[in-house]
Coordinates of C-alpha atoms in Angstrom, one line a residue:
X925 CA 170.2 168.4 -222.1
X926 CA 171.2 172.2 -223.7
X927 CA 169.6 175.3 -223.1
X928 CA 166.6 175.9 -223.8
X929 CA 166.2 172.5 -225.6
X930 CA 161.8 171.5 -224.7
X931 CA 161.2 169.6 -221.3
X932 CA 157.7 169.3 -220.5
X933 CA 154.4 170.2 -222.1
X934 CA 151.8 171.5 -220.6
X935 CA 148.1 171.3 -220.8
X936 CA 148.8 168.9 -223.7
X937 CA 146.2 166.1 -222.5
X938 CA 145.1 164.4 -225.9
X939 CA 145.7 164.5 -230.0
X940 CA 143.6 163.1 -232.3
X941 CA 144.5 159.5 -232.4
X942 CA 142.5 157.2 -230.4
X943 CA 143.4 156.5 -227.1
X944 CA 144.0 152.9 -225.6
X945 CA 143.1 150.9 -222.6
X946 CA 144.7 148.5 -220.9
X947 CA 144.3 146.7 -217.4
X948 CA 147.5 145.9 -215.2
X949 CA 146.4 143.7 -211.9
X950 CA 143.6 145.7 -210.4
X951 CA 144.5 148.8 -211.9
X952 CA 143.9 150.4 -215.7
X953 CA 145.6 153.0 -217.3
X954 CA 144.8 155.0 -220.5
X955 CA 148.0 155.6 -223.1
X956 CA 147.4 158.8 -225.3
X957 CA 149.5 160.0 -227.9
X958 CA 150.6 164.0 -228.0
X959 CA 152.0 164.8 -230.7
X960 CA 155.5 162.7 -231.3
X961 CA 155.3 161.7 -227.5
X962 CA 153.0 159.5 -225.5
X963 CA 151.8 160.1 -222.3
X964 CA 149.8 157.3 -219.5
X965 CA 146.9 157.8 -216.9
X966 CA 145.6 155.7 -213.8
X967 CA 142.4 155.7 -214.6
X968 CA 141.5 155.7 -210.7
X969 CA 142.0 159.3 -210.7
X970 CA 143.5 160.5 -214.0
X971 CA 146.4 161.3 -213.0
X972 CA 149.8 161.2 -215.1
X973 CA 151.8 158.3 -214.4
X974 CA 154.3 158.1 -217.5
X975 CA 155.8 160.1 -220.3
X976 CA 157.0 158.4 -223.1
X977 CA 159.6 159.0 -225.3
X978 CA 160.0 160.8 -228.6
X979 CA 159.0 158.9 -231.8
X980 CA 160.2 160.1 -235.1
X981 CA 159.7 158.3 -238.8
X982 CA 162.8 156.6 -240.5
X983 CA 162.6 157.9 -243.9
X984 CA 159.5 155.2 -244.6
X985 CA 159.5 153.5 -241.4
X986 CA 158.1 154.2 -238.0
X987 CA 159.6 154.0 -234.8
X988 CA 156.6 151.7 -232.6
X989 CA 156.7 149.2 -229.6
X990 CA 155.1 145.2 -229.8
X991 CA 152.0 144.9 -227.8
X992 CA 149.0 142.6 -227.3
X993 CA 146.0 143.0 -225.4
X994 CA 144.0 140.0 -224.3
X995 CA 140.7 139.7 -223.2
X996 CA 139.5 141.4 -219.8
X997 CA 138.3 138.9 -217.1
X998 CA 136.4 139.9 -214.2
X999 CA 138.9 138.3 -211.5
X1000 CA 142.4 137.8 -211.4
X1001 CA 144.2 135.4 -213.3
X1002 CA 146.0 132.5 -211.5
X1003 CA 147.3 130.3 -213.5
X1004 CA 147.7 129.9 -218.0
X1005 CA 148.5 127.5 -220.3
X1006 CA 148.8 127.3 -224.1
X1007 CA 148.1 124.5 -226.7
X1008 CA 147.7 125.2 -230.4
X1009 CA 145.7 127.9 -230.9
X1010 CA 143.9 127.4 -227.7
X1011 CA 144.9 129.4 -224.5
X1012 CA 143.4 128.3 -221.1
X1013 CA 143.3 130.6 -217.8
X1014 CA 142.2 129.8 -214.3
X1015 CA 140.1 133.1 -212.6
X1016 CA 138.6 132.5 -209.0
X1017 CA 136.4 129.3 -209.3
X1018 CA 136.1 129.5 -213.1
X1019 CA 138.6 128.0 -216.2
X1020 CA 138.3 130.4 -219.4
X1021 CA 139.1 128.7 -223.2
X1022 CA 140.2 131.3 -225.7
X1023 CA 140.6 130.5 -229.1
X1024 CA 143.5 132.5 -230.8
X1025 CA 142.0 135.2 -234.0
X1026 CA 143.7 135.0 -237.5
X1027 CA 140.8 137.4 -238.7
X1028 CA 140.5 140.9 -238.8
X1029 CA 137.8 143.0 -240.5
X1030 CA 138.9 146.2 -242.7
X1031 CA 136.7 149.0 -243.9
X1032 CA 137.3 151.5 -246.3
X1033 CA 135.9 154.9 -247.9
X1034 CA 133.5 153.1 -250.4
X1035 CA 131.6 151.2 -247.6
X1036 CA 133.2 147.9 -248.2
X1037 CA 133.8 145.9 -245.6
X1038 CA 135.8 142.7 -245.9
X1039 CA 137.2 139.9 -243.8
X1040 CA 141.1 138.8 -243.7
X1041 CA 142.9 136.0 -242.8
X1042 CA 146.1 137.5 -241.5
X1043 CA 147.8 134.2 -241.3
X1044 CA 147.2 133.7 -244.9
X1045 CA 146.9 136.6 -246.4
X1046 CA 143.8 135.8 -247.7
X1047 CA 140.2 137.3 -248.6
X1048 CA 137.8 134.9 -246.8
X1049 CA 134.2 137.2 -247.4
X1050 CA 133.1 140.8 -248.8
X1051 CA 130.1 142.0 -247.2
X1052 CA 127.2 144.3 -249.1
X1053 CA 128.2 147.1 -247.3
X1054 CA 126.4 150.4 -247.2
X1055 CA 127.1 152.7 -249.6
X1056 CA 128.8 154.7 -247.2
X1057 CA 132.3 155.7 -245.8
X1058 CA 133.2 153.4 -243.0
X1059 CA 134.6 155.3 -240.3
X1060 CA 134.5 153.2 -237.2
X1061 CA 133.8 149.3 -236.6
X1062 CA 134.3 147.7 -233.1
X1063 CA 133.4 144.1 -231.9
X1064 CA 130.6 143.3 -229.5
X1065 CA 130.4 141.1 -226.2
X1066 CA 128.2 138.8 -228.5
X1067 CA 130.4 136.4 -230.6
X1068 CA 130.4 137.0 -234.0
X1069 CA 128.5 140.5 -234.0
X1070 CA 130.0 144.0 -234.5
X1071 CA 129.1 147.9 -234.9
X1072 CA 130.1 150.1 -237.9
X1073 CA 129.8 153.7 -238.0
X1074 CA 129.7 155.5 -241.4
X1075 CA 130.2 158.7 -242.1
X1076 CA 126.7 159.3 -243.1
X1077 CA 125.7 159.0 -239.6
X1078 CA 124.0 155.7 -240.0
X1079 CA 125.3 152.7 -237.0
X1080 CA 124.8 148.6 -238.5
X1081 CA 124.9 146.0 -236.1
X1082 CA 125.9 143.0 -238.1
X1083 CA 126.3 139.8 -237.8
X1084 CA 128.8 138.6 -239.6
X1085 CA 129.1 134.6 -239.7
X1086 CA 125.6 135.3 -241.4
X1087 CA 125.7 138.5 -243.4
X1088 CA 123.0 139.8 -241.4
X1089 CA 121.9 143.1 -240.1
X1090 CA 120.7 143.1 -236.5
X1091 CA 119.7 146.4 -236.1
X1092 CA 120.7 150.2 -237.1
X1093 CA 120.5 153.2 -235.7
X1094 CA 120.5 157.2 -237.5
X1095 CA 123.0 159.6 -235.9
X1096 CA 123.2 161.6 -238.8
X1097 CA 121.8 164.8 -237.7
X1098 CA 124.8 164.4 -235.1
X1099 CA 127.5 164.2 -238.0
X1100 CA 128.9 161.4 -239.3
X1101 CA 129.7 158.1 -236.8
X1102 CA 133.4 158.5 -235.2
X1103 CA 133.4 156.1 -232.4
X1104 CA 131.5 153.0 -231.4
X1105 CA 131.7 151.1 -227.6
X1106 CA 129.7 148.4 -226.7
X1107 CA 129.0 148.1 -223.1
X1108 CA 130.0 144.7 -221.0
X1109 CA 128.7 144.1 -217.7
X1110 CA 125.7 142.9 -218.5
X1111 CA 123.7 146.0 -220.2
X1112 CA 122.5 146.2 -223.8
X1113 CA 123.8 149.6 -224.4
X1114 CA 126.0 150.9 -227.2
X1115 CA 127.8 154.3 -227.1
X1116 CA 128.2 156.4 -230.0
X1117 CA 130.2 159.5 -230.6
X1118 CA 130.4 161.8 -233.6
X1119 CA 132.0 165.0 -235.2
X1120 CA 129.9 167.4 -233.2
X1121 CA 131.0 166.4 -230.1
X1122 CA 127.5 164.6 -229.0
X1123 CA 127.6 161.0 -227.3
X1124 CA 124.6 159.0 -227.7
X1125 CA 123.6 156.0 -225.7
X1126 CA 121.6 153.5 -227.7
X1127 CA 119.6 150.4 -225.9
X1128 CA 120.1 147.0 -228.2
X1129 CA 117.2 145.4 -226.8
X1130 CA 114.2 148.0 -227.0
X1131 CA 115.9 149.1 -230.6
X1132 CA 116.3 152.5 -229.5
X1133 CA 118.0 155.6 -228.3
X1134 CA 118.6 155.7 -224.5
X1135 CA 120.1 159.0 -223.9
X1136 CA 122.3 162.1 -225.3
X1137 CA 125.2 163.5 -223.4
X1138 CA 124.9 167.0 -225.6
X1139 CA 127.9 168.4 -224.3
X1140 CA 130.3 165.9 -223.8
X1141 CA 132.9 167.4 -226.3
X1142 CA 133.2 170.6 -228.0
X1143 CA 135.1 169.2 -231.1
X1144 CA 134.7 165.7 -232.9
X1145 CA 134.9 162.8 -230.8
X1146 CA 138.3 160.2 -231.5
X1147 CA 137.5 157.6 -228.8
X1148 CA 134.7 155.9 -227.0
X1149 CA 135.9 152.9 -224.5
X1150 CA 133.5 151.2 -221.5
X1151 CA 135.7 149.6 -219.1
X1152 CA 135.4 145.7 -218.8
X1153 CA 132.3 144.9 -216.4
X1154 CA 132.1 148.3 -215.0
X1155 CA 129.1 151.4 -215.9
X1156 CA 131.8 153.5 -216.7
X1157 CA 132.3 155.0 -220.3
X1158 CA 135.9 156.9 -221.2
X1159 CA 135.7 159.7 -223.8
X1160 CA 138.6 161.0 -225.9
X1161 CA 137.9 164.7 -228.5
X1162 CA 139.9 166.4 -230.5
X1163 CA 139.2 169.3 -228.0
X1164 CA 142.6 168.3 -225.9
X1165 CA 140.5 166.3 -222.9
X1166 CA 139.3 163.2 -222.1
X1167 CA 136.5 162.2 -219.8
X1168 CA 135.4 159.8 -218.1
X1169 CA 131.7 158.6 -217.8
X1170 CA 129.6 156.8 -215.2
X1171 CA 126.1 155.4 -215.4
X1172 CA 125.1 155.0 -211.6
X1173 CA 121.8 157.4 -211.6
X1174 CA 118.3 156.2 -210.9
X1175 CA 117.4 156.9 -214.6
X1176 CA 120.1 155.1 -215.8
X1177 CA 121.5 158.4 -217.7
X1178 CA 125.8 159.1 -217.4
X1179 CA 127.2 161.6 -215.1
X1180 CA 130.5 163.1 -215.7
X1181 CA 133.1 161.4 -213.1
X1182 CA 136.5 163.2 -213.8
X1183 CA 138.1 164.7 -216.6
X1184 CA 141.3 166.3 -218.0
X1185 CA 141.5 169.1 -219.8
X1186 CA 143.3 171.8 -221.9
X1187 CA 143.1 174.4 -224.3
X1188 CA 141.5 173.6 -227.4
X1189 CA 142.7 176.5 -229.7
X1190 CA 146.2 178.2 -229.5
X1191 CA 147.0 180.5 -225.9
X1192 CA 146.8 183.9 -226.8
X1193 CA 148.8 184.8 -223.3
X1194 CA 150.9 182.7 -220.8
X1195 CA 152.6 184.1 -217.1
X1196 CA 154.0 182.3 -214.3
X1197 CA 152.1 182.6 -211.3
X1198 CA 152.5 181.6 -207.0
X1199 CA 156.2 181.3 -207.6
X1200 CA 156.6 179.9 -210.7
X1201 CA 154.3 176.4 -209.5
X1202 CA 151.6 177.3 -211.9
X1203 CA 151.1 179.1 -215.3
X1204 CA 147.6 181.5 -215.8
X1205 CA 147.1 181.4 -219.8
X1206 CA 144.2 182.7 -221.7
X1207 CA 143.1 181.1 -225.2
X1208 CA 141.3 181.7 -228.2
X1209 CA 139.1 179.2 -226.8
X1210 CA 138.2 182.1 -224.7
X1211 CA 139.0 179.8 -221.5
X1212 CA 140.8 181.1 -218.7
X1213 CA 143.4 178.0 -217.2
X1214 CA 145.5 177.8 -214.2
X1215 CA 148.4 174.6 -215.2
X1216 CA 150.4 173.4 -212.4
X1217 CA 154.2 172.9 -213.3
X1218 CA 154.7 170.1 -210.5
X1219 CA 151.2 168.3 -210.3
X1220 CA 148.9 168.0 -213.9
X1221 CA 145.8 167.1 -211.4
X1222 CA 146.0 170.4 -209.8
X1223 CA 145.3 172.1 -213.4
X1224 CA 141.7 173.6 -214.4
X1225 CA 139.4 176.3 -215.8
X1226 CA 138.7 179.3 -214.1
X1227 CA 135.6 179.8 -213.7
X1228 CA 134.1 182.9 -216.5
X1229 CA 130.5 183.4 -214.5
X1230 CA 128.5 185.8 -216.2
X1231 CA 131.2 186.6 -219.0
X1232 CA 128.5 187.0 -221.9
X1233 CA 126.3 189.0 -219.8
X1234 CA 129.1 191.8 -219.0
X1235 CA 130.1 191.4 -222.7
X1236 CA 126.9 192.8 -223.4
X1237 CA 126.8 195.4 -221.2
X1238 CA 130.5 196.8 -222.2
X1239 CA 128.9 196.3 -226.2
X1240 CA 132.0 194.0 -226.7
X1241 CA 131.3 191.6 -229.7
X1242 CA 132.3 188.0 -230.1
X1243 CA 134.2 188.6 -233.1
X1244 CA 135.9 191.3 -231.3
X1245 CA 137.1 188.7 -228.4
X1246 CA 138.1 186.0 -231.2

């Protein structure tokens, strides 16, 4: 490595591609991307496990790693076996049968949404659609049943063996639909998120909406993941943090369980502080952050009690601190 050549960042926690979730053993960790880098969470307390490496593009081509995720069973897995497109696994007392998909669902920007045969290549069905951008579409504990956001703000659950609406829900005066999670322990609860930053919880039986988490996000929401047979809902923005969700109160409502966090505008001022362990940097996000240099668990926002109030007093306008 040369002078000055980058090392680490800091207080980079999230971009704007969706984050993903996978389960190792008894432990799951997130993988987010920053920037041309990746970086990887325990989800047990969110702290940074990995780093990954650099990617960069190859005239047309992109640098990328395989990978496959499987579906999440609620005890480990002893034994597996393969035939044809079948594959059997052994959990506690129980023998699981998976069938092997050669389908995939695509939607585009003129509401169209059409199934594929990726072994083939082939069209097998076009749906109506809804005369609306699609922007999100995610698969549902139910067989043969998914969710589609559109950018009008409008949520279909279809069923689509039959071409057949189950229900819908309007998020529109929340911005259009940006990330869909269906919950899988049992509850009939779907999460939506949307470009205002708002997560809504709807309920699929009574055909109706639970519960808003207002501010969840101050920017549009990327990613919305429930972990597999747990009450716990992750959160990605575009506002550098992710979060993570639990449902646990008597009223059934989500409580924030941890987060992490940065800056979600451009630092305005940076200095080294307690011996060069942490960094104190002000943004136009008008937060205050102290970043630890050894530990990215130790970082978070000063607190800014009673900021507007002296701003008032002083006659200091909020264009003026922009």
């Amino acid at each position: 490595m040369g002078i000055f050549e980058p090392f680490r960042a800091i207080g980079y926690i999230t971009s704007s591609v969706p984050l993903s979730v996978q389960r190792l053993g008894t432990e799951t960790f997130v993988t987010v991307s920053v920037g041309k880098s990746w970086q990887i969470y325990n989800c047990a307390k969110l702290n940074l496990v990995l780093v990954g490496y650099l990617l960069g593009a190859l005239g047309s081509l992109v640098c990328g790693f395989p990978a496959f995720r499987g579906p999440q069973l609620p005890k480990k897995i002893r034994a597996l076996a393969s035939y044809r497109d079948y594959t059997f696994a052994a959990y506690g007392n129980n023998i699981g049968v998976f069938k092997r998909a050669h389908q995939v669902i695509i939607g585009s920007q003129d509401g169209s949404l059409q199934l594929w045969n990726i072994s083939t290549k082939k069209k097998l069905f076009e749906f109506k659609g809804w005369k609306s951008a699609i922007s999100c579409c995610v698969s549902s504990p139910a067989l043969d049943v998914v969710a589609v956001g559109c950018a009008n703000g409008k949520i279909h659950v279809h069923n689509i063996r039959y071409d057949e609406e189950i229900v819908n829900f309007s998020h529109s005066t929340r911005g259009a639909v940006t990330a869909l999670s269906f919950r899988t322990d049992g509850q009939p609860l779907l999460a939506s998120g949307g470009s205002s930053g708002v997560i809504s919880i709807w309920n699929l039986d009574k055909k109706r909406l639970q519960c808003v988490i207002r501010d969840a996000h101050d920017c549009s929401i990327t990613s919305l993941h429930f972990f597999a047979n747990e009450p716990v809902l992750m959160s990605a923005s575009v506002d550098n943090s992710i979060k993570m969700w639990i449902f646990d109160t008597s009223d059934g409502d989500p409580r924030l369980l941890r987060f992490r966090s940065g800056h979600s505008a451009p630092p305005l001022c940076i200095r080294f502080y307690a011996n060069g362990r942490h960094i104190l940097s002000a943004g136009q996000d008008r937060a205050f952050r102290l970043f630890s240099v050894i530990q990215d668990q130790q970082s978070r926002e000063l607190s800014q009690r009673h900021v507007s109030k002296r701003a008032k007093k002083l006659r200091v306008k909020q264009n003026a601190a922009n």
